[in-house]
CSV table of C-alpha atoms in Angstrom, one decimal:
chain,number,residue,atom,x,y,z
H,1161,GLN,CA,31.4,-26.1,10.2
H,1162,VAL,CA,30.2,-24.2,7.6
H,1163,GLU,CA,26.4,-24.4,8.6
H,1164,GLU,CA,25.3,-21.6,10.7
H,1165,THR,CA,22.0,-20.5,12.2
H,1166,TRP,CA,19.7,-17.5,11.2
H,1167,TRP,CA,21.1,-15.2,14.2
H,1168,GLU,CA,24.6,-16.0,13.4
H,1169,HIS,CA,24.2,-15.1,9.6
H,1170,ILE,CA,22.6,-11.9,10.4
H,1171,ASN,CA,25.2,-10.9,12.9
H,1172,LYS,CA,27.6,-11.2,10.1
H,1173,GLY,CA,26.2,-8.1,8.4
H,1174,GLY,CA,27.4,-5.4,10.8
H,1175,VAL,CA,26.0,-2.4,11.8
H,1176,VAL,CA,24.0,-1.4,8.4
H,1177,ILE,CA,22.2,-4.9,9.0
H,1178,TRP,CA,20.0,-3.3,11.4
H,1179,PRO,CA,18.3,-0.5,10.1
H,1180,LEU,CA,17.8,-2.6,7.0
H,1181,LEU,CA,15.7,-5.2,9.2
H,1182,ALA,CA,13.5,-2.8,10.9
H,1183,LEU,CA,13.1,-1.1,7.8
H,1184,GLY,CA,11.9,-4.1,6.1
H,1185,LEU,CA,9.7,-4.8,9.2
H,1186,ALA,CA,8.1,-1.3,9.2
H,1187,ALA,CA,7.4,-2.3,5.8
H,1188,ALA,CA,5.9,-5.6,6.4
H,1189,LEU,CA,3.3,-4.4,9.1
H,1190,VAL,CA,2.3,-1.7,6.6
H,1191,ALA,CA,1.3,-3.7,3.9
H,1192,LEU,CA,-0.1,-6.1,6.4
H,1193,VAL,CA,-2.5,-3.1,7.6
H,1194,LYS,CA,-3.0,-1.8,4.0
H,1195,TRP,CA,-3.9,-5.3,3.0
H,1196,VAL,CA,-6.9,-5.6,5.9
H,1197,GLN,CA,-8.1,-2.0,5.2
H,1198,LEU,CA,-8.3,-2.2,1.4
H,1199,ALA,CA,-9.8,-6.1,1.6
H,1200,ASN,CA,-12.1,-4.9,4.1
H,1201,LEU,CA,-13.8,-2.3,1.8
H,1202,ARG,CA,-17.0,-3.2,0.2
H,1203,ARG,CA,-17.5,-2.2,-3.4
H,1204,ILE,CA,-21.1,-1.3,-4.9
H,1205,GLN,CA,-23.1,-4.2,-6.5
H,1206,PRO,CA,-25.3,-2.9,-9.5
H,1207,SER,CA,-28.3,-4.3,-7.6
H,1208,ASP,CA,-27.5,-2.1,-4.3
H,1209,LEU,CA,-27.1,1.4,-6.7
H,1210,GLN,CA,-30.2,0.3,-8.7
H,1211,SER,CA,-32.4,-0.2,-5.3
H,1212,ILE,CA,-31.0,3.0,-4.0
H,1213,LEU,CA,-32.0,4.7,-7.4
H,1214,ASP,CA,-35.3,3.5,-7.3
H,1215,HIS,CA,-36.3,5.1,-3.9
H,1216,VAL,CA,-34.6,8.5,-5.3
H,1217,ASN,CA,-36.5,8.2,-8.4
H,1218,ASP,CA,-39.9,7.7,-6.3
H,1219,ASP,CA,-39.1,10.9,-4.3
H,1220,ASP,CA,-38.3,8.6,-1.1
H,1221,PRO,CA,-35.0,9.9,-0.6
H,1222,ASP,CA,-35.0,8.6,3.6
H,1223,SER,CA,-35.3,5.0,2.0
H,1224,ALA,CA,-32.6,5.7,-0.1
H,1225,LEU,CA,-30.3,7.4,2.2
H,1226,ALA,CA,-30.9,4.4,4.7
H,1227,LEU,CA,-29.9,1.9,2.0
H,1228,ALA,CA,-27.0,3.6,1.5
H,1229,LYS,CA,-25.6,4.0,5.3
H,1230,ARG,CA,-25.9,0.2,5.3
H,1231,ILE,CA,-22.9,0.2,2.9
H,1232,LYS,CA,-19.7,0.8,5.0
H,1233,GLY,CA,-16.5,2.5,3.6
H,1234,PRO,CA,-15.6,5.4,1.0
H,1235,ALA,CA,-18.3,3.7,-1.2
H,1236,GLY,CA,-21.2,4.3,0.9
H,1237,GLU,CA,-20.1,7.8,1.9
H,1238,LEU,CA,-20.1,8.5,-1.8
H,1239,LEU,CA,-23.6,7.2,-2.2
H,1240,GLN,CA,-24.8,9.1,1.0
H,1241,THR,CA,-23.5,12.2,-0.6
H,1242,ALA,CA,-25.1,11.4,-4.1
H,1243,VAL,CA,-28.3,10.9,-2.6
H,1244,GLU,CA,-28.0,13.7,-0.4
H,1245,ASN,CA,-27.7,16.0,-3.2
H,1246,ALA,CA,-29.6,14.1,-5.6
H,1247,GLY,CA,-32.0,17.3,-5.8
H,1248,GLU,CA,-29.1,19.5,-7.6
H,1249,SER,CA,-28.5,19.5,-11.3
H,1250,LYS,CA,-26.7,16.8,-13.2
H,1251,GLU,CA,-23.5,19.2,-13.7
H,1252,MET,CA,-23.5,19.9,-10.1
H,1253,ILE,CA,-24.1,16.1,-8.3
H,1254,GLU,CA,-21.1,15.1,-11.0
H,1255,GLU,CA,-18.8,18.1,-9.4
H,1256,ILE,CA,-19.9,17.1,-5.7
H,1257,LEU,CA,-19.1,13.4,-6.0
H,1258,TYR,CA,-16.0,14.2,-8.0
H,1259,GLU,CA,-14.4,16.2,-5.0
H,1260,LYS,CA,-15.7,13.3,-2.7
H,1261,MET,CA,-13.6,10.7,-4.7
H,1262,LEU,CA,-10.6,13.3,-4.8
H,1263,HIS,CA,-10.7,13.4,-0.9
H,1264,THR,CA,-11.4,9.7,-0.6
H,1265,LYS,CA,-8.0,9.1,-3.0
H,1266,PRO,CA,-5.6,10.1,-0.8
H,1267,LYS,CA,-7.1,7.8,2.1
H,1268,LEU,CA,-6.7,4.8,0.2
H,1269,GLU,CA,-3.2,5.5,-0.7
H,1270,ARG,CA,-1.8,6.4,2.6
H,1271,LEU,CA,1.4,4.6,3.3
H,1272,LEU,CA,1.5,3.1,0.2
H,1273,PRO,CA,4.7,5.5,-0.6
H,1274,PHE,CA,6.6,3.7,2.1
H,1275,LEU,CA,6.4,0.6,0.3
H,1276,SER,CA,7.8,2.2,-2.7
H,1277,LEU,CA,10.4,4.1,-0.3
H,1278,THR,CA,11.4,1.1,1.0
H,1279,ALA,CA,11.8,-1.1,-2.2
H,1280,ALA,CA,14.0,1.6,-3.3
H,1281,THR,CA,16.3,2.2,-0.1
H,1282,SER,CA,16.8,-1.1,1.1
H,1283,PRO,CA,19.0,-2.1,-1.9
H,1284,LEU,CA,21.0,1.4,-1.6
H,1285,LEU,CA,21.6,0.3,2.4
H,1286,GLY,CA,22.9,-3.0,1.0
H,1287,LEU,CA,25.5,-1.4,-1.0
H,1288,LEU,CA,26.5,0.7,2.1
H,1289,GLY,CA,27.0,-2.4,3.6
H,1290,THR,CA,28.8,-3.7,0.9
H,1291,VAL,CA,31.1,-0.8,0.8
H,1292,THR,CA,32.0,-0.9,4.5
H,1293,GLY,CA,32.6,-4.5,4.4
H,1294,MET,CA,34.8,-4.3,1.9
H,1295,ILE,CA,36.7,-1.1,3.8
H,1296,ASN,CA,37.0,-3.4,6.5
H,1297,THR,CA,38.4,-6.5,4.5
H,1298,PHE,CA,41.3,-3.7,3.1
H,1299,LYS,CA,41.7,-2.8,6.7
H,1300,LEU,CA,42.7,-6.3,7.7
H,1301,ILE,CA,44.7,-6.9,4.3
H,1302,THR,CA,46.6,-3.7,5.4
H,1303,VAL,CA,47.1,-5.2,9.0
H,1304,PHE,CA,47.4,-8.6,8.7
H,1305,GLY,CA,48.3,-9.3,4.9
H,1306,THR,CA,46.5,-11.7,2.7
H,1307,GLY,CA,47.9,-15.0,4.4
H,1308,ASP,CA,44.7,-15.4,6.7
H,1309,PRO,CA,41.6,-15.8,4.9
H,1310,LYS,CA,39.4,-16.5,7.8
H,1311,ARG,CA,40.4,-12.9,9.0
H,1312,LEU,CA,39.4,-11.7,5.9
H,1313,SER,CA,36.1,-13.6,5.9
H,1314,SER,CA,34.5,-11.3,8.3
H,1315,GLY,CA,34.5,-8.3,6.2
H,1316,ILE,CA,33.6,-10.3,3.2
H,1317,SER,CA,30.6,-11.7,5.0
H,1318,GLU,CA,29.3,-8.1,6.0
H,1319,ALA,CA,29.7,-7.3,2.3
H,1320,LEU,CA,27.5,-9.9,1.0
H,1321,VAL,CA,25.0,-10.4,3.8
H,1322,THR,CA,23.7,-7.0,3.5
H,1323,THR,CA,23.4,-6.7,-0.1
H,1324,GLU,CA,21.3,-10.2,0.3
H,1325,TYR,CA,19.3,-8.8,2.7
H,1326,GLY,CA,18.4,-5.5,0.6
H,1327,LEU,CA,17.5,-7.4,-2.2
H,1328,ILE,CA,15.3,-9.8,0.1
H,1329,ILE,CA,13.3,-6.8,1.4
H,1330,ALA,CA,13.2,-4.7,-1.6
H,1331,VAL,CA,11.8,-7.4,-4.4
H,1332,PRO,CA,8.8,-8.1,-1.5
H,1333,CYS,CA,7.9,-4.6,-1.0
H,1334,LEU,CA,8.3,-3.7,-4.7
H,1335,LEU,CA,5.7,-6.5,-5.3
H,1336,LEU,CA,3.5,-5.5,-2.4
H,1337,PHE,CA,3.3,-2.0,-3.6
H,1338,ALA,CA,2.0,-2.8,-7.0
H,1339,LEU,CA,-0.4,-5.3,-6.0
H,1340,LEU,CA,-2.0,-2.8,-3.1
H,1341,SER,CA,-1.7,0.3,-5.5
H,1342,ARG,CA,-3.8,-1.7,-8.3
H,1343,LYS,CA,-6.4,-2.8,-5.4
H,1344,ALA,CA,-6.8,0.9,-4.4
H,1345,LYS,CA,-6.9,1.9,-8.1
H,1346,GLY,CA,-9.9,-0.5,-8.4
H,1347,ILE,CA,-11.8,0.7,-5.4
H,1348,LEU,CA,-11.4,4.4,-7.1
H,1349,ALA,CA,-12.5,3.0,-10.6
H,1350,SER,CA,-15.6,1.1,-9.1
H,1351,MET,CA,-16.4,4.6,-6.8
H,1352,GLU,CA,-16.0,6.2,-10.2
H,1353,GLN,CA,-18.5,3.6,-11.7
H,1354,THR,CA,-20.8,4.3,-9.3
H,1355,ALA,CA,-21.0,7.8,-9.2
H,1356,VAL,CA,-21.5,7.7,-13.1
H,1357,GLY,CA,-24.4,5.2,-12.9
H,1358,PHE,CA,-25.7,7.5,-10.4
H,1359,VAL,CA,-26.0,10.3,-12.3
H,1360,ASN,CA,-27.2,8.4,-15.5
H,1361,GLY,CA,-29.8,6.9,-13.4
H,1362,LEU,CA,-31.3,10.8,-12.2
H,1363,ALA,CA,-30.7,11.8,-16.1
H,1364,ILE,CA,-33.3,8.9,-17.0
H,1365,LYS,CA,-35.6,10.8,-14.7
H,1366,ALA,CA,-35.5,14.1,-15.9
H,1367,LYS,CA,-36.2,12.7,-19.3
């Protein structure tokens, strides 16, 4: 008699459980999309950078640009911009590449704040369900007294189930946000390292 299905358990959460589950589902979809997006971005290997620099230093920008275009994603676009402006001064190239990275950062971090928002909002929605569940419990006590525990269990279940699901949703969202943010920062750090390596490679030529 105490065993229940997953659907029956959810239905005990009352009205608040539905926006809570919708928020959790949306966060799961966002996390999946961002994971696929960030996982498919290729980082620049030192050998790729060195090959492009060799062509640039040999006054063969067309071959260098062709190599850069083979690299998909923001890292490849960064190298394309670097090759196209290789004739500028070192300071100008640094400014151009820095501007390119600033333009790329919001794209990499897009939708990530939603995961952080979900992690912060889910426990609050769970708390709201707890409050409404306890209010319903006190209403039942007012009407029927405390003699029938079965009537009181519905309000108590609503209070506990929403809190449970609020935490179930919040903890993975917090972990996913930290993981994906770290991954995005790693890609930006790799781009910054590539930009520095490109500029230093041109500086050797200038000497």
